[in-house]
Amino acid sequence: MQTFQIYDPEDYYDELIDADGKPRPEAKLLIDKIDSLPHGDLALRQKEAEALLLKMGITFNVYGRDEGTEKIFPFDLIPRIVSSSDWQQIESGLKQRIHVLNLFIQDVYNDKKIFKDKVVPEDLVLSSKTYRKECEGFTPPRGIWCHVTGTDLVRDRDGRFYVLEDNLRCPSGVSYVLENRQVLKRTFPQVFQASRVRPVDEYPGKLFELLEFLAPDHVQSPTIGVLTPGMYNSAYFEHSFLSQQMGVELVQGHDLIVSDGFVHMLTTKGLQRVDVLYRRIDDDFIDPSVFRPDSVLGVKGLFEVYKAGHIAMANAPGTGIADDKVIYAYVPEIIRYYTGEDPILPNVPTYICRNDSDRSYVLDHLDKLVVKAANESGGYGMLIGPHATNEERAAFAEKIKAEPRNYMAQPTISLSRVPTIVGDRIEGRHVDLRPYILYGKDIYVQPGGLTRVALTKGSLVVNSSQGGGSKDTWVV
Amino acid sequence: MLSRVANSIYWMCRYIERAENIARFINVNLNLLLDTTEEGKHWKPLVMTTGDHEIFAQNDREYSQEAVIHFLTFDRNYPNSIARCLSAARENGRSIREIISSEMWEHLNHFYLDLTSKQSLTMALKDPHRFFKIIQLRSHLFTGLMESTMSHGEAWNFARIGMMMERADKTSRILDVKYFMLLPETTLVNAPIDQIQWMAVLKSASAFEMFRKKHHNITPHRVAEFLIFDSQFPRSIRHCINKAKEYLHRITGTPSGAAINLAEKRLGRIQADLEYTDIDEVIEMGMHEYLDSMQSRINDVGAAIGITFFNIKPIYPDVNNEQ
């Protein structure tokens, strides 16, 4: 069909096509394949893939529960391809960053050296909504806090990768990576094989090894569970999928009870002790006796058992401190502080609104900046200056003045694009990249990760709650 | 295994079995209509069988084929319609999809999505025989997938118990209603009977052919005996109870002669009664009284299973409508 003859990368970095309109070397096989398909074939394959996802029940719930409220997470057949040299840089950069963030969290809750050396202001950390006083003086099992991370990377017009956000609390989406891959293998088997795409399927096995590694020393074969808020949570499919792939229990708060200093599951044969929880519930909700008292999702007394060392949790409560979007701005300095090395992956330049000079710059340039709240996710609590109205900008300016600690701003990045199926055409759409990192005995970075794509023309918002979809990511 | 998971798999199977039974009842009735001339009358008994005729009557509906099929199959406000049963089965399945096999989940998901698609209603009204046959086959396919793709461990045994309890309940209901309608007075037991109607009773439990192999001639007495006491026919009450008890003991490891928990005791008592009662005693006692008591005892077993294994506090008097 010669689909790519009329494809225009415009003035953006395109992941598959170079500035001269030619396929990048790592994408050539795929582009040739797509160009050789008869007219309409790609759209048909796209439809088949969507039907397959629906049949597999890979859906997320839109709240309220009539029929028609279940949606598949939109998915685009054309993969994003990452060259091995780009990947090497990403992988080593992420390993460096996660290693350091873990040192930072341990230091913040224990020795507090980084405050004494005035690298990060103490009051900034202590005033974070994700700082957990309850974790002070505590070292989690094996000294690891951030076991599972999904770091958001973006590529700017200059072709460089930047770290946009560190998601160290409950990053979701890895199940889509695994399922998208299944669909792509069926859709482009020959290209897939010839391109020698690096496998992603090791992830559940690696996650299991990590959880097993955290179990208390005296436990021979630990009972491991994935703690989910339940089937109406939008990520429920993932919780269920991961527990199935690992062969561990999927538990909800009301399946668990604390007695005699241990956490137990209610089973058909009475109580059974649980040794490790991969919890997919935020700190706030895990234990109503310590954190939010109105939580019905958690387990009363869980935190005490945890602190006594009778259960391990991934990620460790308190880890969210490194997730604060203002503290993010300090990460390059934090890396230099603990390792003496320069960051391999740079941050996006960030203005910190609690600093007077940064704040006045931000307020003067709201039409050019992206402003984010320190602890929101899912694309909420942010202002995309260039796309906002005057009223929206004015309202946001008030919020910044009222609570400067809680905001940071970044220049609008021209996110790179990937060719995407739009009806019977192919057009460029903006993407980011979320690789998944596991920190256990060593640090493992899943080759690839989730490429999120803003399906609306010109949009820069890739979040699934705001009209984003996903693509398979090939590291070749 | 988790109590919640055991509860979900038990109900998932009960709901699928329930949906299949409704489809079969409708199909049998459709066939019966081909053999009779009176119009209109023959849809009311079907709704009576479900025990939910009062719900049906609430909306001033007429007992037409279209209204009854719609009510029993698609009505979202009727908790025992096929659509609601499959929805509940699927929701239960979704909450334990890491426990059941992917094949089971995908089939159940497809089963539900297909039933709720737009073409489904059109087909149910235009070609109901084929439509309800497909529903039955899909239920059988699910049972087969469960048999051959899922380990026969604790979860599987709970699933089978759910299926057996539902079957025993449905067989007792169909016999109860039909016996009463076709033979209102016990004195008429030896009067000429409507063969076609009694064949329909057997077909409602998929029992016609197997009955013929054993008895050849149809009499109400024999039909009732077969559906209650036959030890080999898979939908007789006795067979269902025997099987449920067998699965229960596999779960608990209690020797078959003994009973330790409430569920085992209640189930064992029904089993013993079925073992040591015969059809003449039942008729003497009154068929309706016997079956009515059987249904409430089956419900009591369900409640006991909930208390013993599912961590459910005994607050629901009517286990049948739970969840």
Coordinates of C-alpha atoms in Angstrom, one line a residue, chain A:
Chain A
M1 CA 0.0 0.0 0.0
Q2 CA 3.1 2.3 0.3
T3 CA 1.5 3.8 3.4
F4 CA 4.7 5.5 4.4
Q5 CA 5.2 7.3 1.1
I6 CA 2.8 10.0 2.3
Y7 CA 3.8 9.9 6.0
D8 CA 5.1 13.2 7.3
P9 CA 7.2 13.3 10.5
E10 CA 6.8 17.1 10.5
D11 CA 9.1 19.0 12.9
Y12 CA 9.3 16.3 15.5
Y13 CA 11.7 13.5 16.4
D14 CA 10.0 10.4 14.9
E15 CA 10.9 7.1 16.5
L16 CA 10.7 5.1 13.2
I17 CA 11.4 7.6 10.5
D18 CA 14.5 9.9 10.2
A19 CA 14.5 13.6 9.3
D20 CA 14.8 12.7 5.6
G21 CA 11.7 10.6 5.6
K22 CA 13.6 7.3 5.5
P23 CA 13.0 4.4 7.9
R24 CA 15.5 4.3 10.8
P25 CA 17.8 1.2 10.4
E26 CA 16.1 -0.7 13.3
A27 CA 12.6 0.0 11.8
K28 CA 13.3 -0.8 8.2
L29 CA 12.0 -4.4 8.3
L30 CA 8.7 -3.3 9.9
I31 CA 8.1 -0.4 7.6
D32 CA 8.8 -2.5 4.5
K33 CA 6.3 -5.1 5.8
I34 CA 3.6 -2.5 6.5
D35 CA 4.2 -1.0 3.1
S36 CA 3.8 -4.3 1.4
L37 CA 0.4 -5.0 3.0
P38 CA -2.7 -4.8 0.7
H39 CA -4.9 -1.8 1.3
G40 CA -7.1 -2.1 4.3
D41 CA -5.1 -5.0 5.7
L42 CA -3.5 -3.0 8.5
A43 CA -6.9 -1.6 9.7
L44 CA -8.3 -5.2 9.6
R45 CA -5.4 -6.5 11.7
Q46 CA -5.9 -3.6 14.1
K47 CA -9.6 -4.6 14.5
E48 CA -8.7 -8.2 15.0
A49 CA -6.3 -7.2 17.7
E50 CA -8.9 -5.2 19.5
A51 CA -11.4 -8.0 19.3
L52 CA -8.8 -10.3 20.8
L53 CA -8.1 -8.0 23.7
L54 CA -11.9 -7.7 24.4
K55 CA -12.2 -11.5 24.3
M56 CA -9.3 -11.9 26.7
G57 CA -11.2 -9.5 29.0
I58 CA -8.2 -7.1 29.1
T59 CA -10.4 -4.2 30.0
F60 CA -10.6 -1.5 32.5
N61 CA -13.7 -0.3 34.2
V62 CA -15.2 3.0 33.6
Y63 CA -17.1 3.6 36.8
G64 CA -20.7 2.8 37.1
R65 CA -21.4 -0.7 35.8
D66 CA -23.8 -1.0 32.9
E67 CA -22.7 -2.7 29.8
G68 CA -20.7 -0.5 27.5
T69 CA -18.7 0.8 30.5
E70 CA -16.0 -1.7 29.9
K71 CA -13.3 -0.5 27.6
I72 CA -10.2 -2.0 26.3
F73 CA -7.2 0.1 26.9
P74 CA -6.7 1.5 23.4
F75 CA -3.9 -0.2 21.6
D76 CA -2.1 0.7 18.4
L77 CA -0.5 -2.1 16.3
I78 CA 2.5 -0.2 15.1
P79 CA 5.2 -0.8 17.6
R80 CA 7.8 1.7 18.9
I81 CA 11.3 0.5 18.2
V82 CA 14.3 1.4 20.4
S83 CA 17.8 0.7 19.0
S84 CA 20.2 -1.2 21.2
S85 CA 22.5 1.7 21.7
D86 CA 19.6 3.9 22.9
W87 CA 18.6 1.1 25.2
Q88 CA 22.0 0.7 26.7
Q89 CA 22.0 4.3 27.8
I90 CA 18.4 4.0 29.2
E91 CA 19.2 0.8 31.0
S92 CA 22.4 2.0 32.7
G93 CA 20.7 5.4 33.5
L94 CA 17.8 3.8 35.1
K95 CA 19.9 1.4 37.2
Q96 CA 22.0 4.3 38.4
R97 CA 18.9 6.3 39.3
I98 CA 17.0 3.6 41.1
H99 CA 20.1 2.6 43.1
V100 CA 20.5 6.2 44.2
L101 CA 16.9 6.8 45.0
N102 CA 17.0 3.8 47.3
L103 CA 20.0 5.3 49.1
F104 CA 18.2 8.6 49.3
I105 CA 15.1 7.1 50.9
Q106 CA 17.1 5.1 53.4
D107 CA 19.1 8.2 54.3
V108 CA 16.0 10.4 54.6
Y109 CA 14.4 8.1 57.2
N110 CA 17.6 7.2 59.0
D111 CA 20.9 9.1 59.0
K112 CA 19.6 12.3 57.3
K113 CA 23.1 13.1 56.0
I114 CA 21.8 14.7 52.9
F115 CA 20.0 17.3 54.9
K116 CA 23.1 18.0 57.0
D117 CA 25.1 18.4 53.9
K118 CA 22.5 20.8 52.5
V119 CA 21.9 19.0 49.2
V120 CA 18.2 18.7 49.7
P121 CA 16.3 21.1 52.1
E122 CA 15.0 19.1 55.1
D123 CA 11.8 21.1 55.3
L124 CA 11.0 20.2 51.7
V125 CA 11.2 16.5 52.4
L126 CA 9.4 16.7 55.8
S127 CA 6.5 18.7 54.3
S128 CA 5.9 16.2 51.5
K129 CA 2.5 14.6 51.6
T130 CA 4.3 11.3 50.9
Y131 CA 6.7 11.5 53.8
R132 CA 5.9 8.9 56.4
K133 CA 7.0 9.9 59.9
E134 CA 6.1 6.3 60.9
C135 CA 9.0 5.0 58.9
E136 CA 11.7 7.0 60.7
G137 CA 14.5 4.8 62.0
F138 CA 13.3 1.8 60.0
T139 CA 15.2 -0.2 57.5
P140 CA 13.1 -2.5 55.3
P141 CA 14.0 -6.1 54.6
R142 CA 17.3 -6.4 52.6
G143 CA 17.5 -2.6 52.8
I144 CA 15.4 -2.1 49.7
W145 CA 12.5 0.4 49.5
C146 CA 11.7 0.9 45.9
H147 CA 11.3 -2.7 44.6
V148 CA 9.1 -1.9 41.6
T149 CA 9.5 1.3 39.6
G150 CA 8.0 2.6 36.4
T151 CA 10.0 5.6 35.3
D152 CA 8.5 7.9 32.7
L153 CA 10.9 8.9 30.0
V154 CA 10.4 11.3 27.1
R155 CA 12.4 12.0 24.0
D156 CA 12.6 15.7 22.9
R157 CA 13.1 17.1 19.4
D158 CA 16.9 16.9 19.9
G159 CA 16.6 13.1 20.1
R160 CA 17.7 12.9 23.8
F161 CA 15.9 10.9 26.4
Y162 CA 14.9 12.7 29.6
V163 CA 13.4 11.5 32.8
L164 CA 10.0 13.0 33.2
E165 CA 8.7 11.3 36.4
D166 CA 9.8 8.7 38.9
N167 CA 6.9 6.5 39.7
L168 CA 7.9 4.5 42.8
R169 CA 4.6 3.9 44.6
C170 CA 2.4 1.6 42.6
P171 CA 3.3 2.0 38.9
S172 CA 0.9 0.1 36.7
G173 CA 0.9 -0.9 33.1
V174 CA 3.3 -3.8 32.9
S175 CA 0.6 -6.3 32.2
Y176 CA -0.2 -4.3 29.0
V177 CA 3.4 -4.7 28.0
L178 CA 3.1 -8.4 28.3
E179 CA -0.3 -8.7 26.6
N180 CA 0.6 -6.2 23.8
R181 CA 3.5 -8.4 23.1
Q182 CA 1.3 -11.5 22.7
V183 CA -0.9 -9.6 20.3
L184 CA 2.1 -8.3 18.2
K185 CA 3.7 -11.7 18.0
R186 CA 0.5 -13.0 16.4
T187 CA 0.2 -10.0 14.1
F188 CA 3.7 -9.6 12.7
P189 CA 5.4 -13.0 13.4
Q190 CA 8.0 -12.8 10.6
V191 CA 9.1 -9.2 11.2
F192 CA 9.2 -10.0 14.9
Q193 CA 11.5 -12.9 14.5
A194 CA 13.7 -11.3 11.9
S195 CA 14.1 -8.2 14.1
R196 CA 15.3 -10.2 17.0
V197 CA 13.2 -8.3 19.5
R198 CA 14.4 -8.7 23.1
P199 CA 11.9 -10.7 25.2
V200 CA 9.8 -9.1 28.0
D201 CA 8.2 -12.3 29.3
E202 CA 10.8 -12.7 32.1
Y203 CA 9.1 -10.0 34.1
P204 CA 6.7 -12.1 36.2
G205 CA 9.4 -14.6 37.1
K206 CA 11.8 -11.8 38.1
L207 CA 9.1 -10.2 40.2
F208 CA 8.4 -13.5 41.9
E209 CA 12.2 -13.9 42.7
L210 CA 12.2 -10.5 44.1
L211 CA 9.2 -11.1 46.4
E212 CA 10.7 -14.4 47.6
F213 CA 14.0 -12.6 48.3
L214 CA 12.2 -10.3 50.7
A215 CA 10.6 -13.0 52.9
P216 CA 11.7 -13.1 56.5
D217 CA 14.8 -15.3 57.0
H218 CA 13.3 -18.2 58.9
V219 CA 10.6 -18.8 56.3
Q220 CA 11.3 -21.7 54.0
S221 CA 8.7 -21.4 51.3
P222 CA 7.0 -18.1 51.8
T223 CA 3.3 -17.4 51.2
I224 CA 3.2 -14.4 48.8
G225 CA 0.2 -12.3 47.9
V226 CA -0.7 -9.5 45.6
L227 CA -2.8 -7.1 47.6
T228 CA -5.5 -5.4 45.4
P229 CA -8.2 -2.9 46.2
G230 CA -10.6 -5.2 44.3
M231 CA -12.2 -5.9 41.0
Y232 CA -13.6 -2.4 40.5
N233 CA -10.1 -0.9 40.6
S234 CA -9.1 0.2 37.1
A235 CA -5.8 -1.8 37.4
Y236 CA -7.6 -4.9 38.6
F237 CA -6.8 -6.8 35.5
E238 CA -3.1 -6.3 36.1
H239 CA -3.3 -7.4 39.7
S240 CA -5.0 -10.6 38.7
F241 CA -2.8 -11.1 35.8
L242 CA 0.4 -10.8 37.8
S243 CA -0.7 -13.1 40.6
Q244 CA -1.8 -15.6 38.0
Q245 CA 1.6 -15.4 36.1
M246 CA 3.5 -15.7 39.4
G247 CA 1.2 -18.4 40.8
V248 CA 0.7 -16.4 44.1
E249 CA -2.5 -15.5 46.0
L250 CA -4.5 -12.4 45.0
V251 CA -5.9 -11.0 48.2
Q252 CA -8.1 -8.1 49.2
G253 CA -8.0 -6.3 52.5
H254 CA -10.9 -8.2 53.9
D255 CA -9.2 -11.5 53.1
L256 CA -6.5 -10.6 55.6
I257 CA -6.4 -10.4 59.4
V258 CA -3.8 -9.7 61.9
S259 CA -3.5 -12.0 64.9
D260 CA -0.7 -13.0 67.2
G261 CA 1.7 -10.5 65.5
F262 CA 1.4 -12.0 62.1
V263 CA -0.8 -11.4 59.0
H264 CA -3.0 -14.2 58.0
M265 CA -5.4 -15.0 55.1
L266 CA -8.9 -16.3 55.8
T267 CA -8.9 -19.6 54.0
T268 CA -11.4 -22.5 53.8
K269 CA -9.2 -24.3 56.3
G270 CA -8.7 -21.5 58.7
L271 CA -5.9 -18.9 59.0
Q272 CA -2.8 -19.1 56.9
R273 CA 0.2 -16.9 57.5
V274 CA 1.3 -14.4 54.8
D275 CA 5.0 -13.5 54.5
V276 CA 5.2 -11.1 51.6
L277 CA 2.7 -8.7 50.1
Y278 CA 3.1 -7.0 46.7
R279 CA 0.7 -4.3 47.6
R280 CA -1.1 -2.3 44.9
I281 CA -2.7 0.0 47.4
D282 CA -1.3 3.4 48.3
D283 CA 0.4 3.9 51.7
D284 CA -2.6 6.0 52.8
F285 CA -4.9 3.0 52.6
I286 CA -2.9 0.0 53.8
D287 CA -3.6 0.2 57.5
P288 CA -6.5 2.2 59.0
S289 CA -5.0 2.0 62.4
V290 CA -1.9 4.0 61.3
F291 CA -2.8 5.9 58.2
R292 CA -6.2 6.9 56.9
P293 CA -8.7 5.6 59.4
D294 CA -11.5 5.6 56.9
S295 CA -9.8 3.1 54.6
V296 CA -11.8 -0.1 54.0
L297 CA -9.2 -1.4 51.5
G298 CA -6.4 -2.2 54.0
V299 CA -5.7 -4.4 56.9
K300 CA -5.9 -3.2 60.5
G301 CA -2.5 -3.8 62.3
L302 CA -0.6 -4.6 59.1
F303 CA 2.0 -1.8 59.6
E304 CA 2.9 -3.0 63.1
V305 CA 3.5 -6.5 61.8
Y306 CA 5.6 -5.0 59.1
K307 CA 7.8 -3.0 61.4
A308 CA 8.3 -6.1 63.6
G309 CA 9.7 -7.8 60.5
H310 CA 7.0 -10.4 60.3
I311 CA 5.9 -9.5 56.9
A312 CA 7.6 -7.8 53.9
M313 CA 5.9 -5.3 51.6
A314 CA 6.8 -4.2 48.2
N315 CA 7.1 -1.3 47.7
A316 CA 8.0 -0.3 51.2
P317 CA 5.7 2.2 52.9
G318 CA 7.4 5.6 52.8
T319 CA 8.9 5.0 49.3
G320 CA 6.6 7.7 47.9
I321 CA 8.9 10.4 49.2
A322 CA 11.1 9.9 46.2
D323 CA 8.0 10.3 44.0
D324 CA 7.3 13.8 45.0
K325 CA 7.5 15.9 41.8
V326 CA 9.3 18.7 43.5
I327 CA 12.0 16.5 45.1
Y328 CA 12.3 15.1 41.6
A329 CA 14.0 18.4 40.6
Y330 CA 16.9 17.5 43.1
V331 CA 17.5 14.0 41.7
P332 CA 20.5 15.0 39.5
E333 CA 22.2 16.5 42.6
I334 CA 21.2 13.5 44.7
I335 CA 22.9 11.2 42.2
R336 CA 26.1 13.3 42.4
Y337 CA 25.9 13.4 46.2
Y338 CA 25.7 9.7 46.7
T339 CA 27.9 8.4 43.8
G340 CA 30.1 11.3 42.6
E341 CA 28.9 10.4 39.1
D342 CA 26.9 12.6 36.7
P343 CA 23.4 11.4 35.9
I344 CA 23.4 9.2 32.8
L345 CA 19.8 10.2 32.0
P346 CA 19.1 13.9 32.5
N347 CA 16.1 15.4 34.1
V348 CA 13.8 17.7 32.2
P349 CA 14.8 21.2 33.4
T350 CA 12.5 22.1 36.3
Y351 CA 11.5 25.2 38.1
I352 CA 10.8 24.9 41.8
C353 CA 8.0 27.2 42.8
R354 CA 9.0 27.4 46.4
N355 CA 12.2 29.2 45.3
D356 CA 11.3 32.9 44.8
S357 CA 13.2 33.5 41.6
D358 CA 11.9 30.3 40.0
R359 CA 8.3 31.1 41.0
S360 CA 8.3 34.6 39.5
Y361 CA 9.7 33.1 36.3
V362 CA 7.0 30.5 36.3
L363 CA 4.2 33.0 36.9
D364 CA 5.5 35.2 34.1
H365 CA 5.8 32.3 31.6
L366 CA 2.7 30.2 32.3
D367 CA 1.8 30.1 28.6
K368 CA 5.1 28.3 27.8
L369 CA 5.3 25.9 30.7
V370 CA 3.8 22.7 32.0
V371 CA 3.0 23.0 35.7
K372 CA 2.5 20.0 37.9
A373 CA 1.4 19.4 41.5
A374 CA 3.8 17.5 43.7
N375 CA 1.7 14.4 44.3
E376 CA -0.9 14.0 41.7
S377 CA -0.8 11.3 39.0
G378 CA -2.8 10.1 36.0
G379 CA -2.4 13.5 34.3
Y380 CA -4.5 15.3 37.0
G381 CA -3.5 18.4 38.8
M382 CA -1.5 19.8 35.9
L383 CA -1.6 22.7 33.6
I384 CA -0.3 22.5 30.0
G385 CA 0.3 26.2 29.6
P386 CA 0.4 26.5 25.8
H387 CA -2.9 24.6 25.5
A388 CA -4.7 26.3 28.3
T389 CA -7.1 29.2 28.3
N390 CA -6.3 32.5 30.0
E391 CA -8.8 31.7 32.7
E392 CA -7.2 28.3 33.4
R393 CA -3.8 29.9 33.6
A394 CA -5.0 32.6 36.0
A395 CA -6.7 30.0 38.2
F396 CA -3.5 28.0 38.3
A397 CA -1.4 31.0 39.1
E398 CA -3.5 31.5 42.2
K399 CA -3.0 27.9 43.3
I400 CA 0.8 28.3 42.9
K401 CA 0.8 31.5 45.0
A402 CA -1.3 29.8 47.7
E403 CA 0.8 26.7 47.9
P404 CA 4.2 27.2 46.3
R405 CA 5.7 24.1 47.9
N406 CA 3.3 22.0 46.0
Y407 CA 4.2 23.0 42.5
M408 CA 6.9 22.7 39.9
A409 CA 7.1 23.7 36.3
Q410 CA 8.9 22.5 33.2
P411 CA 9.2 23.7 29.6
T412 CA 6.8 22.0 27.2
I413 CA 8.7 19.1 25.7
S414 CA 8.1 18.4 22.0
L415 CA 7.5 14.7 22.7
S416 CA 8.7 12.4 20.0
R417 CA 6.2 10.7 17.8
V418 CA 5.5 7.3 16.4
P419 CA 3.5 6.4 13.3
T420 CA 0.0 5.4 14.5
I421 CA -3.1 4.0 12.7
V422 CA -5.8 6.6 12.3
G423 CA -8.7 5.2 10.3
D424 CA -7.1 4.0 7.1
R425 CA -4.2 6.4 7.3
I426 CA -1.0 6.5 9.3
E427 CA -0.2 9.7 11.2
G428 CA 2.4 10.7 13.8
R429 CA 1.3 10.7 17.5
H430 CA 3.2 11.8 20.6
V431 CA 4.5 9.1 22.9
D432 CA 6.4 8.6 26.1
L433 CA 8.1 5.5 27.5
R434 CA 7.7 3.8 30.8
P435 CA 10.3 1.0 31.4
Y436 CA 9.8 -1.2 34.5
I437 CA 12.6 -1.7 37.0
L438 CA 12.8 -4.4 39.6
Y439 CA 15.2 -4.0 42.6
G440 CA 15.9 -7.3 44.4
K441 CA 19.1 -9.2 44.6
D442 CA 20.2 -7.0 41.7
I443 CA 18.5 -4.4 39.5
Y444 CA 16.6 -5.7 36.4
V445 CA 15.2 -3.4 33.7
Q446 CA 12.6 -5.0 31.5
P447 CA 13.8 -4.5 27.9
G448 CA 11.2 -2.2 26.4
G449 CA 8.4 -1.1 28.6
L450 CA 5.1 0.6 28.0
T451 CA 4.9 3.1 25.2
R452 CA 2.0 5.3 25.9
V453 CA 0.6 7.3 23.0
A454 CA -1.6 10.4 22.9
L455 CA -4.2 9.3 20.4
T456 CA -5.7 12.7 19.9
K457 CA -4.0 14.7 17.1
G458 CA -1.5 17.1 18.6
S459 CA -2.2 16.1 22.2
L460 CA 0.7 15.6 24.6
V461 CA -1.3 13.8 27.3
V462 CA -0.6 10.1 27.2
N463 CA -2.5 9.0 30.3
S464 CA -5.1 6.3 29.8
S465 CA -7.6 8.3 31.9
Q466 CA -7.2 11.1 29.4
G467 CA -7.5 9.5 26.0
G468 CA -4.1 7.8 25.8
G469 CA -3.4 4.4 24.4
S470 CA -0.4 2.1 24.2
K471 CA 2.0 0.5 21.8
D472 CA 4.3 -2.5 22.0
T473 CA 7.9 -1.4 22.5
W474 CA 10.7 -3.4 20.7
V475 CA 14.2 -3.2 21.8
V476 CA 16.2 -4.7 18.9

